[in-house]
CSV table of C-alpha atoms in Angstrom, one decimal:
chain,number,residue,atom,x,y,z
Q,1262,UNK,CA,72.8,73.6,118.9
Q,1263,UNK,CA,71.2,71.1,116.6
Q,1264,UNK,CA,72.4,67.5,116.2
Q,1265,UNK,CA,72.9,68.2,112.5
Q,1266,UNK,CA,75.2,71.2,113.2
Q,1267,UNK,CA,77.2,69.2,115.8
Q,1268,UNK,CA,77.6,66.4,113.4
Q,1269,UNK,CA,79.0,68.8,110.8
Q,1270,UNK,CA,81.6,70.0,113.3
Q,1271,UNK,CA,82.4,66.5,114.3
Q,1272,UNK,CA,83.1,65.7,110.6
Q,1273,UNK,CA,85.4,68.7,110.4
Q,1274,UNK,CA,87.1,67.7,113.6
Q,1275,UNK,CA,87.4,64.1,112.4
Q,1276,UNK,CA,89.6,65.1,109.6
Q,1277,UNK,CA,92.5,65.8,111.9
Q,1278,UNK,CA,94.8,63.7,114.1
Q,1279,UNK,CA,96.2,64.7,117.4
Q,1280,UNK,CA,99.5,63.7,118.8
Q,1281,UNK,CA,102.4,65.3,120.7
Q,1282,UNK,CA,105.8,63.9,121.2
Q,1283,UNK,CA,109.1,65.3,122.2
Q,1284,UNK,CA,112.2,63.4,123.0
Q,1285,UNK,CA,115.7,64.2,124.0
Q,1286,UNK,CA,118.8,62.1,123.3
Q,1287,UNK,CA,122.4,61.9,124.0
Q,1288,UNK,CA,125.2,63.0,121.7
Q,1289,UNK,CA,128.0,60.7,120.7
Q,1290,UNK,CA,130.1,62.3,123.5
Q,1291,UNK,CA,127.5,61.4,126.1
Q,1292,UNK,CA,126.2,65.0,126.4
Q,1293,UNK,CA,122.4,65.5,126.4
Q,1294,UNK,CA,121.1,66.9,123.2
Q,1295,UNK,CA,118.0,69.0,122.7
Q,1296,UNK,CA,115.7,68.0,120.0
Q,1297,UNK,CA,113.7,70.7,118.2
Q,1298,UNK,CA,110.2,71.0,119.6
Q,1299,UNK,CA,107.7,68.5,118.3
Q,1300,UNK,CA,105.3,69.8,115.7
Q,1301,UNK,CA,102.4,71.5,117.6
Q,1302,UNK,CA,104.4,71.8,120.9
Q,1303,UNK,CA,103.5,75.5,121.1
Q,1304,UNK,CA,99.8,74.5,121.1
Q,1305,UNK,CA,100.2,72.2,124.1
Q,1306,UNK,CA,99.5,74.9,126.7
Q,1307,UNK,CA,97.1,76.9,124.5
Q,1308,UNK,CA,93.6,76.8,126.0
Q,1309,UNK,CA,90.8,77.5,123.4
Q,1310,UNK,CA,88.3,77.9,126.2
Q,1311,UNK,CA,90.0,81.0,127.6
Q,1312,UNK,CA,91.2,82.5,124.3
Q,1313,UNK,CA,88.4,85.0,123.6
Q,1314,UNK,CA,87.8,88.0,126.0
Q,1315,UNK,CA,84.3,88.5,127.4
Q,1316,UNK,CA,84.1,91.7,125.3
Q,1317,UNK,CA,84.9,89.8,122.1
Q,1318,UNK,CA,82.4,87.1,122.8
Q,1319,UNK,CA,79.7,89.6,123.5
Q,1320,UNK,CA,80.6,91.5,120.2
Q,1321,UNK,CA,80.3,88.1,118.3
Q,1322,UNK,CA,76.8,87.7,119.6
Q,1323,UNK,CA,77.4,84.8,122.0
Q,1324,UNK,CA,77.5,84.4,125.7
Q,1325,UNK,CA,80.6,84.5,127.8
Q,1326,UNK,CA,80.2,81.0,129.3
Q,1327,UNK,CA,82.0,78.3,127.4
Q,1328,UNK,CA,80.9,74.7,126.9
Q,1329,UNK,CA,83.1,71.8,126.1
Q,1330,UNK,CA,83.3,71.3,122.3
Q,1331,UNK,CA,85.7,68.3,122.3
Q,1332,UNK,CA,83.8,66.0,120.0
Q,1333,UNK,CA,86.9,63.9,119.3
Q,1334,UNK,CA,89.8,63.6,121.7
Q,1335,UNK,CA,92.4,64.7,119.3
Q,1336,UNK,CA,90.9,68.2,118.8
Q,1337,UNK,CA,89.9,69.7,122.1
Q,1338,UNK,CA,88.0,72.9,122.3
Q,1339,UNK,CA,85.1,75.0,123.5
Q,1340,UNK,CA,82.0,76.7,122.1
Q,1341,UNK,CA,79.9,79.7,123.1
Q,1342,UNK,CA,76.2,80.0,122.3
Q,1343,UNK,CA,74.1,83.1,121.5
Q,1344,UNK,CA,70.5,83.5,120.3
Q,1345,UNK,CA,71.2,82.9,116.6
Q,1346,UNK,CA,74.6,81.2,116.5
Q,1347,UNK,CA,77.4,79.5,118.2
Q,1348,UNK,CA,81.1,80.0,117.9
Q,1349,UNK,CA,83.6,77.1,118.5
Q,1350,UNK,CA,87.3,77.1,118.8
Q,1351,UNK,CA,89.4,73.9,118.8
Q,1352,UNK,CA,93.2,73.2,118.5
Q,1353,UNK,CA,95.0,70.5,116.6
Q,1354,UNK,CA,98.7,70.1,117.5
Q,1355,UNK,CA,99.8,67.6,114.9
Q,1356,UNK,CA,98.3,68.5,111.6
Q,1357,UNK,CA,98.7,71.6,109.5
Q,1358,UNK,CA,96.2,73.6,107.5
Q,1359,UNK,CA,97.9,72.2,104.4
Q,1360,UNK,CA,97.6,68.6,105.5
Q,1361,UNK,CA,94.0,69.1,106.6
Q,1362,UNK,CA,93.2,70.2,103.0
Q,1363,UNK,CA,94.7,67.0,101.6
Q,1364,UNK,CA,92.0,65.0,103.4
Q,1365,UNK,CA,89.2,65.9,101.1
Q,1366,UNK,CA,85.6,65.7,102.0
Q,1367,UNK,CA,84.9,69.4,101.7
Q,1368,UNK,CA,82.4,71.4,99.7
Q,1369,UNK,CA,84.9,74.2,100.0
Q,1370,UNK,CA,88.5,74.4,101.0
Q,1371,UNK,CA,89.8,77.8,100.1
Q,1372,UNK,CA,93.4,78.6,101.1
Q,1373,UNK,CA,93.9,82.1,102.3
Q,1374,UNK,CA,96.2,84.2,104.6
Q,1375,UNK,CA,95.0,85.7,107.9
Q,1376,UNK,CA,97.3,87.8,110.2
Q,1377,UNK,CA,100.3,86.6,108.2
Q,1378,UNK,CA,99.4,83.0,108.7
Q,1379,UNK,CA,98.4,80.1,106.4
Q,1380,UNK,CA,94.7,79.6,106.7
Q,1381,UNK,CA,91.7,78.1,104.9
Q,1382,UNK,CA,88.0,78.8,104.7
Q,1383,UNK,CA,86.2,75.5,105.0
Q,1384,UNK,CA,82.8,74.2,104.4
Q,1385,UNK,CA,82.6,70.5,105.1
Q,1386,UNK,CA,80.9,68.1,102.7
Q,1387,UNK,CA,77.2,68.5,102.5
Q,1388,UNK,CA,77.1,71.8,104.6
Q,1389,UNK,CA,76.8,74.3,101.8
Q,1390,UNK,CA,73.9,76.7,102.5
Q,1391,UNK,CA,73.4,75.2,105.9
Q,1392,UNK,CA,74.5,78.2,107.9
Q,1393,UNK,CA,77.9,76.9,109.0
Q,1394,UNK,CA,81.5,77.8,108.2
Q,1395,UNK,CA,85.0,76.9,109.5
Q,1396,UNK,CA,88.4,78.6,109.4
Q,1397,UNK,CA,91.6,76.6,110.0
Q,1398,UNK,CA,94.4,79.0,111.0
Q,1399,UNK,CA,98.1,77.9,111.3
Q,1400,UNK,CA,99.2,78.2,114.9
Q,1401,UNK,CA,102.1,76.8,117.0
Q,1402,UNK,CA,103.1,74.2,114.5
Q,1403,UNK,CA,99.5,72.9,114.1
Q,1404,UNK,CA,96.3,74.8,113.6
Q,1405,UNK,CA,93.3,76.3,115.4
Q,1406,UNK,CA,89.8,75.6,114.0
Q,1407,UNK,CA,87.3,78.4,114.3
Q,1408,UNK,CA,83.7,77.4,113.7
Q,1409,UNK,CA,80.4,79.3,113.3
Q,1410,UNK,CA,77.0,77.6,113.2
Q,1411,UNK,CA,73.8,79.4,112.8
Q,1412,UNK,CA,71.0,77.7,114.7
Q,1413,UNK,CA,68.8,77.9,111.6
Q,1414,UNK,CA,70.3,77.8,108.2
Q,1415,UNK,CA,69.3,81.4,107.5
Q,1416,UNK,CA,69.9,82.8,110.9
Q,1417,UNK,CA,73.3,84.1,109.8
Q,1418,UNK,CA,73.0,85.3,106.2
Q,1419,UNK,CA,76.8,85.1,105.5
Q,1420,UNK,CA,78.4,82.6,108.1
Q,1421,UNK,CA,81.8,82.7,106.4
Q,1422,UNK,CA,81.8,86.5,106.2
Q,1423,UNK,CA,80.9,86.7,109.9
Q,1424,UNK,CA,83.4,84.1,111.0
Q,1425,UNK,CA,86.1,85.8,108.9
Q,1426,UNK,CA,85.6,89.0,111.0
Q,1427,UNK,CA,86.1,86.9,114.2
Q,1428,UNK,CA,89.2,85.3,112.8
Q,1429,UNK,CA,90.7,88.6,111.5
Q,1430,UNK,CA,90.1,90.2,114.9
Q,1431,UNK,CA,91.8,87.4,117.0
Q,1432,UNK,CA,94.2,85.2,114.9
Q,1433,UNK,CA,97.2,87.5,115.5
Q,1434,UNK,CA,97.1,86.3,119.2
Q,1435,UNK,CA,97.4,82.6,118.4
Q,1436,UNK,CA,100.6,80.9,119.4
Q,1437,UNK,CA,103.4,81.1,116.8
């Protein structure tokens, strides 16, 4: 994957913050209380690196061996490379699709709904017509970022259309 493509993904990843916290307390009667789960708690055990099946990866045109795609510590994930493109998947347990959109810095941030979940098609600033696309999909109190990057800007004629197929096929399995 080119340095330029990686930097675009790092920019997208850099728009998010990561943090998990959960705390319990004591009621006025001295009884332990249970706090509601912290935002993103359902994503804590979600592993982006094992989410796709080998059959899915092959159908997407990428290999079945994942590589670390944690460009920033607060948004861990993996990517899979093929001959023409790579697919990345990262999780963010603190922010939401909506809060991500408030950060700005996008050529395109188009809210949508996928598998009954809040989502957005995203092209980071300066990446229009560069063969890349991102989808943020609400999951487990945070979001999961799907990414597609063509190795050449024209190696995938419609990167957002191709990535949307991947997202539509798999998003229903993301944590609630």
